[in-house]
PDB file of C-alpha atoms and ligand atoms in Angstrom:
ATOM      1  CA  MET A   9      24.729  -9.678  -4.400  1.00 72.00           C
ATOM      2  CA  LYS A  10      23.436  -6.402  -2.817  1.00 82.00           C
ATOM      3  CA  GLN A  11      19.874  -7.028  -1.869  1.00 86.00           C
ATOM      4  CA  GLY A  12      17.400  -4.631  -3.504  1.00 92.00           C
ATOM      5  CA  LYS A  13      15.129  -1.957  -2.003  1.00 95.00           C
ATOM      6  CA  PHE A  14      11.450  -2.617  -0.844  1.00 97.00           C
ATOM      7  CA  ILE A  15       9.379   0.425  -1.670  1.00 97.00           C
ATOM      8  CA  THR A  16       5.479   0.534  -0.718  1.00 98.00           C
ATOM      9  CA  LEU A  17       2.774   3.035  -1.454  1.00 98.00           C
ATOM     10  CA  GLU A  18      -0.003   3.642   0.717  1.00 98.00           C
ATOM     11  CA  GLY A  19      -2.978   6.098   0.868  1.00 98.00           C
ATOM     12  CA  ILE A  20      -6.998   6.231   1.177  1.00 97.00           C
ATOM     13  CA  ASP A  21      -8.763   5.224  -2.225  1.00 93.00           C
ATOM     14  CA  GLY A  22      -8.205   8.692  -4.262  1.00 91.00           C
ATOM     15  CA  ALA A  23      -5.227   9.514  -3.129  1.00 93.00           C
ATOM     16  CA  GLY A  24      -3.201   9.483  -6.260  1.00 91.00           C
ATOM     17  CA  LYS A  25      -0.902   6.330  -5.736  1.00 93.00           C
ATOM     18  CA  SER A  26      -1.252   4.962  -9.069  1.00 89.00           C
ATOM     19  CA  THR A  27      -0.397   8.543 -10.747  1.00 91.00           C
ATOM     20  CA  GLN A  28       2.660   8.576  -8.484  1.00 94.00           C
ATOM     21  CA  LEU A  29       3.712   4.877  -9.374  1.00 93.00           C
ATOM     22  CA  ALA A  30       4.737   6.070 -13.181  1.00 91.00           C
ATOM     23  CA  TRP A  31       6.567   8.834 -11.837  1.00 95.00           C
ATOM     24  CA  ILE A  32       8.683   6.437  -9.499  1.00 95.00           C
ATOM     25  CA  VAL A  33       9.360   4.236 -12.176  1.00 92.00           C
ATOM     26  CA  GLU A  34      10.715   7.023 -14.124  1.00 93.00           C
ATOM     27  CA  LEU A  35      12.783   8.403 -11.470  1.00 94.00           C
ATOM     28  CA  LEU A  36      14.405   5.023 -10.967  1.00 93.00           C
ATOM     29  CA  GLN A  37      14.993   4.309 -14.472  1.00 92.00           C
ATOM     30  CA  ARG A  38      17.012   7.945 -14.920  1.00 93.00           C
ATOM     31  CA  VAL A  39      19.492   6.012 -12.501  1.00 91.00           C
ATOM     32  CA  GLY A  40      19.510   3.094 -14.259  1.00 91.00           C
ATOM     33  CA  LEU A  41      17.373   1.240 -12.048  1.00 91.00           C
ATOM     34  CA  GLN A  42      14.558  -1.319 -13.243  1.00 86.00           C
ATOM     35  CA  ALA A  43      12.149  -2.079 -10.623  1.00 94.00           C
ATOM     36  CA  VAL A  44       9.539  -4.535 -10.485  1.00 96.00           C
ATOM     37  CA  LEU A  45       6.026  -3.245 -10.249  1.00 96.00           C
ATOM     38  CA  THR A  46       3.715  -5.110  -8.123  1.00 97.00           C
ATOM     39  CA  ARG A  47       0.395  -4.544  -6.142  1.00 98.00           C
ATOM     40  CA  GLU A  48      -1.526  -5.704  -3.201  1.00 98.00           C
ATOM     41  CA  PRO A  49      -3.880  -7.710  -2.659  1.00 98.00           C
ATOM     42  CA  GLY A  50      -2.786  -9.330  -6.123  1.00 98.00           C
ATOM     43  CA  GLY A  51       0.585  -9.737  -7.721  1.00 98.00           C
ATOM     44  CA  THR A  52       0.507 -13.610  -8.186  1.00 98.00           C
ATOM     45  CA  ALA A  53      -1.936 -15.368 -10.449  1.00 98.00           C
ATOM     46  CA  PHE A  54      -3.753 -16.604  -6.907  1.00 98.00           C
ATOM     47  CA  GLY A  55      -3.420 -13.244  -5.205  1.00 98.00           C
ATOM     48  CA  GLU A  56      -5.031 -11.715  -8.167  1.00 98.00           C
ATOM     49  CA  LYS A  57      -8.075 -14.171  -7.795  1.00 98.00           C
ATOM     50  CA  LEU A  58      -8.468 -13.345  -4.220  1.00 98.00           C
ATOM     51  CA  ARG A  59      -7.837  -9.803  -5.634  1.00 98.00           C
ATOM     52  CA  ASP A  60     -10.963 -10.357  -7.364  1.00 98.00           C
ATOM     53  CA  LEU A  61     -12.833 -11.739  -4.309  1.00 98.00           C
ATOM     54  CA  LEU A  62     -11.951  -9.239  -2.003  1.00 98.00           C
ATOM     55  CA  LEU A  63     -13.165  -6.042  -4.128  1.00 98.00           C
ATOM     56  CA  ASP A  64     -15.891  -7.644  -5.642  1.00 97.00           C
ATOM     57  CA  GLY A  65     -19.205  -5.737  -3.865  1.00 95.00           C
ATOM     58  CA  SER A  66     -21.730  -8.452  -4.099  1.00 95.00           C
ATOM     59  CA  PHE A  67     -20.544 -10.143  -0.992  1.00 95.00           C
ATOM     60  CA  ILE A  68     -20.557  -9.066   2.476  1.00 95.00           C
ATOM     61  CA  ILE A  69     -18.050 -11.032   4.423  1.00 97.00           C
ATOM     62  CA  TYR A  70     -16.441 -10.656   8.139  1.00 98.00           C
ATOM     63  CA  PRO A  71     -13.589  -8.475   8.602  1.00 98.00           C
ATOM     64  CA  GLU A  72     -11.761 -11.422  10.146  1.00 98.00           C
ATOM     65  CA  THR A  73     -12.143 -13.361   6.780  1.00 98.00           C
ATOM     66  CA  GLU A  74     -11.282  -9.829   4.781  1.00 98.00           C
ATOM     67  CA  ALA A  75      -8.022  -9.899   6.924  1.00 98.00           C
ATOM     68  CA  LEU A  76      -7.181 -13.627   6.782  1.00 98.00           C
ATOM     69  CA  LEU A  77      -7.520 -13.261   2.515  1.00 98.00           C
ATOM     70  CA  MET A  78      -5.489 -10.339   2.602  1.00 98.00           C
ATOM     71  CA  PHE A  79      -2.651 -11.906   4.452  1.00 98.00           C
ATOM     72  CA  ALA A  80      -3.196 -15.578   2.317  1.00 98.00           C
ATOM     73  CA  ALA A  81      -2.527 -13.253  -0.761  1.00 98.00           C
ATOM     74  CA  ARG A  82       0.656 -11.687   0.578  1.00 98.00           C
ATOM     75  CA  ARG A  83       2.225 -14.976   1.787  1.00 98.00           C
ATOM     76  CA  GLU A  84       2.103 -15.934  -2.047  1.00 98.00           C
ATOM     77  CA  HIS A  85       3.389 -12.619  -3.144  1.00 98.00           C
ATOM     78  CA  LEU A  86       6.161 -12.259  -0.885  1.00 98.00           C
ATOM     79  CA  GLY A  87       7.076 -16.178  -1.358  1.00 98.00           C
ATOM     80  CA  ARG A  88       6.901 -15.916  -4.985  1.00 98.00           C
ATOM     81  CA  VAL A  89       7.497 -12.262  -6.079  1.00 98.00           C
ATOM     82  CA  ILE A  90       8.927  -9.933  -3.492  1.00 98.00           C
ATOM     83  CA  LEU A  91      11.668 -11.984  -1.699  1.00 98.00           C
ATOM     84  CA  PRO A  92      13.177 -13.453  -5.037  1.00 98.00           C
ATOM     85  CA  ALA A  93      13.368 -10.224  -6.645  1.00 97.00           C
ATOM     86  CA  LEU A  94      15.156  -8.614  -3.721  1.00 96.00           C
ATOM     87  CA  ALA A  95      17.440 -11.531  -3.573  1.00 96.00           C
ATOM     88  CA  GLN A  96      18.451 -11.133  -7.123  1.00 95.00           C
ATOM     89  CA  GLY A  97      18.922  -7.323  -6.433  1.00 93.00           C
ATOM     90  CA  GLN A  98      16.071  -5.877  -8.035  1.00 94.00           C
ATOM     91  CA  TRP A  99      13.881  -3.068  -6.405  1.00 95.00           C
ATOM     92  CA  VAL A 100      10.342  -3.991  -5.761  1.00 97.00           C
ATOM     93  CA  ILE A 101       7.709  -1.266  -5.579  1.00 97.00           C
ATOM     94  CA  SER A 102       4.264  -2.461  -4.311  1.00 97.00           C
ATOM     95  CA  ASP A 103       1.295  -0.462  -4.736  1.00 97.00           C
ATOM     96  CA  ARG A 104       0.103  -1.204  -0.934  1.00 98.00           C
ATOM     97  CA  PHE A 105       1.346  -3.612   1.634  1.00 98.00           C
ATOM     98  CA  THR A 106       0.870  -4.582   5.105  1.00 98.00           C
ATOM     99  CA  ASP A 107       0.150  -0.791   6.551  1.00 98.00           C
ATOM    100  CA  ALA A 108      -2.911  -1.116   4.137  1.00 98.00           C
ATOM    101  CA  SER A 109      -4.328  -4.173   6.437  1.00 99.00           C
ATOM    102  CA  PHE A 110      -3.672  -2.319   9.464  1.00 98.00           C
ATOM    103  CA  ALA A 111      -5.444   1.134   8.294  1.00 98.00           C
ATOM    104  CA  TYR A 112      -8.380  -0.855   6.412  1.00 98.00           C
ATOM    105  CA  GLN A 113      -9.182  -3.907   8.338  1.00 98.00           C
ATOM    106  CA  GLY A 114      -7.972  -2.505  11.623  1.00 98.00           C
ATOM    107  CA  GLY A 115      -9.054   1.509  11.497  1.00 98.00           C
ATOM    108  CA  GLY A 116     -11.687   0.692   8.880  1.00 98.00           C
ATOM    109  CA  ARG A 117     -13.298  -2.744  10.125  1.00 98.00           C
ATOM    110  CA  GLY A 118     -12.050  -2.077  13.725  1.00 98.00           C
ATOM    111  CA  LEU A 119      -9.855  -5.407  14.094  1.00 98.00           C
ATOM    112  CA  GLY A 120      -7.564  -5.566  16.980  1.00 97.00           C
ATOM    113  CA  SER A 121      -3.940  -4.359  15.901  1.00 97.00           C
ATOM    114  CA  GLY A 122      -2.895  -7.086  18.163  1.00 98.00           C
ATOM    115  CA  GLU A 123      -4.518  -9.750  16.100  1.00 98.00           C
ATOM    116  CA  LEU A 124      -3.034  -8.079  12.818  1.00 98.00           C
ATOM    117  CA  SER A 125       0.262  -8.080  14.420  1.00 98.00           C
ATOM    118  CA  ILE A 126       0.350 -11.467  14.818  1.00 98.00           C
ATOM    119  CA  LEU A 127      -0.728 -12.348  11.060  1.00 98.00           C
ATOM    120  CA  GLU A 128       2.071  -9.902  10.065  1.00 98.00           C
ATOM    121  CA  GLN A 129       4.850 -11.545  11.892  1.00 98.00           C
ATOM    122  CA  TRP A 130       3.375 -15.085  10.647  1.00 98.00           C
ATOM    123  CA  VAL A 131       3.421 -14.029   7.075  1.00 98.00           C
ATOM    124  CA  GLN A 132       6.292 -11.939   6.987  1.00 98.00           C
ATOM    125  CA  GLY A 133       8.449 -12.432   9.941  1.00 97.00           C
ATOM    126  CA  THR A 134      10.791  -9.356  10.634  1.00 95.00           C
ATOM    127  CA  LEU A 135      10.798  -7.929   6.981  1.00 97.00           C
ATOM    128  CA  GLN A 136       9.381  -4.439   6.395  1.00 98.00           C
ATOM    129  CA  PRO A 137       9.397  -2.305   3.365  1.00 98.00           C
ATOM    130  CA  ASP A 138      12.827  -0.082   3.121  1.00 96.00           C
ATOM    131  CA  LEU A 139      10.409   2.768   2.457  1.00 97.00           C
ATOM    132  CA  THR A 140       6.801   3.665   2.558  1.00 98.00           C
ATOM    133  CA  LEU A 141       5.252   6.871   0.955  1.00 98.00           C
ATOM    134  CA  TYR A 142       2.160   7.491   2.343  1.00 98.00           C
ATOM    135  CA  PHE A 143      -0.056   9.942   0.057  1.00 98.00           C
ATOM    136  CA  ASP A 144      -1.986  11.706   2.605  1.00 98.00           C
ATOM    137  CA  VAL A 145      -5.409  13.650   1.225  1.00 97.00           C
ATOM    138  CA  PRO A 146      -8.350  14.632   3.138  1.00 97.00           C
ATOM    139  CA  VAL A 147     -11.465  11.978   3.017  1.00 97.00           C
ATOM    140  CA  GLY A 148     -13.783  14.204   0.815  1.00 94.00           C
ATOM    141  CA  VAL A 149     -10.619  15.052  -1.649  1.00 92.00           C
ATOM    142  CA  GLY A 150     -10.221  11.137  -2.062  1.00 94.00           C
ATOM    143  CA  ARG A 151     -14.080  10.573  -2.137  1.00 92.00           C
ATOM    144  CA  GLN A 152     -14.713  13.014  -4.966  1.00 90.00           C
ATOM    145  CA  ARG A 153     -11.455  11.408  -7.316  1.00 90.00           C
ATOM    146  CA  VAL A 154     -12.822   8.167  -6.588  1.00 90.00           C
ATOM    147  CA  SER A 155     -16.658   8.977  -7.348  1.00 87.00           C
ATOM    148  CA  GLN A 156     -15.198  10.197 -10.915  1.00 86.00           C
ATOM    149  CA  GLY A 157     -13.839   6.862 -11.647  1.00 79.00           C
ATOM    150  CA  GLY A 158     -16.900   5.265 -12.501  1.00 83.00           C
ATOM    151  CA  ASN A 159     -17.805   1.575 -10.908  1.00 89.00           C
ATOM    152  CA  MET A 160     -16.713   1.737  -7.115  1.00 92.00           C
ATOM    153  CA  ASP A 161     -15.375  -1.538  -5.545  1.00 94.00           C
ATOM    154  CA  ARG A 162     -16.345  -2.858  -2.308  1.00 96.00           C
ATOM    155  CA  PHE A 163     -13.803  -0.881  -0.533  1.00 96.00           C
ATOM    156  CA  GLU A 164     -14.799   2.331  -2.569  1.00 94.00           C
ATOM    157  CA  GLN A 165     -18.665   1.702  -1.770  1.00 94.00           C
ATOM    158  CA  GLU A 166     -17.817   2.327   2.162  1.00 95.00           C
ATOM    159  CA  GLN A 167     -18.854   5.516   3.667  1.00 94.00           C
ATOM    160  CA  ALA A 168     -16.702   9.007   4.631  1.00 95.00           C
ATOM    161  CA  ASP A 169     -16.515   7.904   8.494  1.00 97.00           C
ATOM    162  CA  PHE A 170     -14.862   4.434   7.423  1.00 98.00           C
ATOM    163  CA  PHE A 171     -12.203   6.436   5.220  1.00 97.00           C
ATOM    164  CA  GLN A 172     -11.406   8.711   8.044  1.00 98.00           C
ATOM    165  CA  ARG A 173     -10.865   5.975  10.065  1.00 98.00           C
ATOM    166  CA  VAL A 174      -8.546   4.347   7.774  1.00 98.00           C
ATOM    167  CA  ARG A 175      -6.608   7.733   7.215  1.00 98.00           C
ATOM    168  CA  ASP A 176      -6.307   8.383  11.013  1.00 98.00           C
ATOM    169  CA  THR A 177      -4.743   4.697  11.369  1.00 98.00           C
ATOM    170  CA  TYR A 178      -2.405   5.694   8.334  1.00 98.00           C
ATOM    171  CA  LEU A 179      -1.461   9.159  10.138  1.00 98.00           C
ATOM    172  CA  GLY A 180      -0.863   7.229  13.372  1.00 98.00           C
ATOM    173  CA  ARG A 181       1.537   4.670  11.844  1.00 98.00           C
ATOM    174  CA  ALA A 182       3.532   7.532   9.854  1.00 98.00           C
ATOM    175  CA  LYS A 183       3.789   9.130  12.994  1.00 98.00           C
ATOM    176  CA  GLN A 184       4.957   5.522  14.911  1.00 98.00           C
ATOM    177  CA  PHE A 185       7.439   4.565  12.422  1.00 98.00           C
ATOM    178  CA  PRO A 186       8.734   7.756  11.157  1.00 97.00           C
ATOM    179  CA  GLU A 187      11.902   6.498   9.658  1.00 96.00           C
ATOM    180  CA  ARG A 188      10.083   4.122   7.430  1.00 97.00           C
ATOM    181  CA  ILE A 189       7.022   5.995   6.622  1.00 98.00           C
ATOM    182  CA  LYS A 190       7.561   9.263   4.613  1.00 97.00           C
ATOM    183  CA  LEU A 191       4.426  11.163   4.427  1.00 98.00           C
ATOM    184  CA  ILE A 192       3.600  13.308   1.172  1.00 97.00           C
ATOM    185  CA  ASP A 193       0.761  15.962   1.365  1.00 97.00           C
ATOM    186  CA  SER A 194      -1.054  14.800  -1.821  1.00 96.00           C
ATOM    187  CA  SER A 195      -3.481  17.562  -1.918  1.00 95.00           C
ATOM    188  CA  GLN A 196      -0.824  19.920  -3.409  1.00 95.00           C
ATOM    189  CA  SER A 197      -0.788  20.377  -7.065  1.00 95.00           C
ATOM    190  CA  LEU A 198       0.626  17.583  -9.293  1.00 94.00           C
ATOM    191  CA  ALA A 199       3.934  18.958  -9.855  1.00 96.00           C
ATOM    192  CA  GLU A 200       4.617  19.549  -6.227  1.00 97.00           C
ATOM    193  CA  VAL A 201       3.508  16.088  -5.046  1.00 97.00           C
ATOM    194  CA  LYS A 202       5.907  15.110  -7.722  1.00 97.00           C
ATOM    195  CA  ALA A 203       8.589  16.970  -6.642  1.00 97.00           C
ATOM    196  CA  ALA A 204       8.223  15.707  -2.883  1.00 97.00           C
ATOM    197  CA  VAL A 205       8.206  12.041  -4.074  1.00 97.00           C
ATOM    198  CA  GLU A 206      11.275  12.948  -6.171  1.00 97.00           C
ATOM    199  CA  ARG A 207      13.197  14.497  -2.542  1.00 96.00           C
ATOM    200  CA  THR A 208      12.245  11.529  -0.625  1.00 96.00           C
ATOM    201  CA  LEU A 209      13.110   8.933  -3.320  1.00 94.00           C
ATOM    202  CA  GLN A 210      16.654  10.539  -3.521  1.00 90.00           C
ATOM    203  CA  CYS A 211      17.390  10.315   0.130  1.00 84.00           C
ATOM    204  CA  VAL A 212      16.878   6.755  -0.167  1.00 76.00           C
ATOM    205  CA  LEU A 213      18.991   6.656  -3.306  1.00 74.00           C
ATOM    206  CA  ILE A 214      21.581   8.491  -1.799  1.00 68.00           C
ATOM    207  CA  HIS A 215      21.834   7.060   2.095  1.00 67.00           C
ATOM    208  CA  GLY A 216      21.347   3.836   0.638  1.00 64.00           C
TER     209      GLY A 216
HETATM  210  P1  TYD B 307      -6.490  -0.086  -4.896  1.00 67.28           P
HETATM  211  O1  TYD B 307      -5.074  -0.491  -4.498  1.00 67.28           O
HETATM  212  O2  TYD B 307      -6.693   1.137  -4.256  1.00 67.28           O
HETATM  213  O3  TYD B 307      -6.686  -0.337  -6.278  1.00 67.28           O
HETATM  214  P2  TYD B 307      -7.078   0.514  -7.245  1.00 67.28           P
HETATM  215  O4  TYD B 307      -6.863   1.660  -7.375  1.00 67.28           O
HETATM  216  O5  TYD B 307      -7.140  -0.452  -8.604  1.00 67.28           O
HETATM  217  O6  TYD B 307      -8.723   0.886  -6.548  1.00 67.28           O
HETATM  218  O7  TYD B 307      -7.487  -1.379  -4.296  1.00 67.28           O
HETATM  219  C1  TYD B 307      -7.373  -2.035  -3.189  1.00 67.28           C
HETATM  220  C2  TYD B 307      -8.125  -1.791  -2.099  1.00 67.28           C
HETATM  221  O8  TYD B 307      -7.849  -2.678  -1.348  1.00 67.28           O
HETATM  222  C3  TYD B 307      -8.175  -0.822  -1.412  1.00 67.28           C
HETATM  223  O9  TYD B 307      -9.465  -0.266  -0.902  1.00 67.28           O
HETATM  224  C4  TYD B 307      -7.496  -0.996   0.197  1.00 67.28           C
HETATM  225  C5  TYD B 307      -7.794  -2.630   0.148  1.00 67.28           C
HETATM  226  N1  TYD B 307      -6.531  -3.169   0.781  1.00 67.28           N
HETATM  227  C6  TYD B 307      -7.279  -3.785   2.258  1.00 67.28           C
HETATM  228  O10 TYD B 307      -8.342  -3.551   2.809  1.00 67.28           O
HETATM  229  N2  TYD B 307      -6.182  -4.362   2.873  1.00 67.28           N
HETATM  230  C7  TYD B 307      -5.012  -4.675   2.499  1.00 67.28           C
HETATM  231  O11 TYD B 307      -4.065  -4.955   3.155  1.00 67.28           O
HETATM  232  C8  TYD B 307      -4.775  -4.227   1.053  1.00 67.28           C
HETATM  233  C9  TYD B 307      -3.404  -4.490   0.350  1.00 67.28           C
HETATM  234  C10 TYD B 307      -5.617  -3.565   0.340  1.00 67.28           C
END
């Protein structure tokens, strides 16, 4: 059976990923594809418990602890959800994946990319998403959208300089992996962002 495609969505908090997730599902449905929707950290019962801990603003933890728990959740997610679905020919759309660990724990918290690459290799081997949509917004725009949303989690409570480092790391990775990571300017109007997502997805659908 043909292996499904693995698509991930990335961006700083407030970049508008969630809105685009619904649009991607609709676009795939139009061509008869029903995708598995999932998220990180999370995606399994155990991973969702780790997510609760990781997003809980009442804890102060070491960056290493944060990174290890992200990858622990990812290991469960890959083994129990992502890989089985892909093997059955299903498409998987994940709201965040390993690029977020490089951006947040690497760029944001200052962990070395060498250590993160070791965890990446250990947990996922050579597996990479087929396509990553990186929704790019200036930090001020993301901050404003997040602050309108009510209660802020442990990451959302961080300062602008943290998100600037996260964004810079995402931009650096988009340059480093241009075949896989497609940058979408998410500060455009909603209609423009949707059109850009549609164009990008069509390339993958057509070129396989
Ligand atoms: P997010 O995906 O933004 O969900 P919501 O839209 O519900 O707030 O929240 C997940 C947070 O986890 C986000 O702030 C980024 C962070 N994160 C990491 O720091 N490293 C990772 O590897 C992943 C997957 C997420």
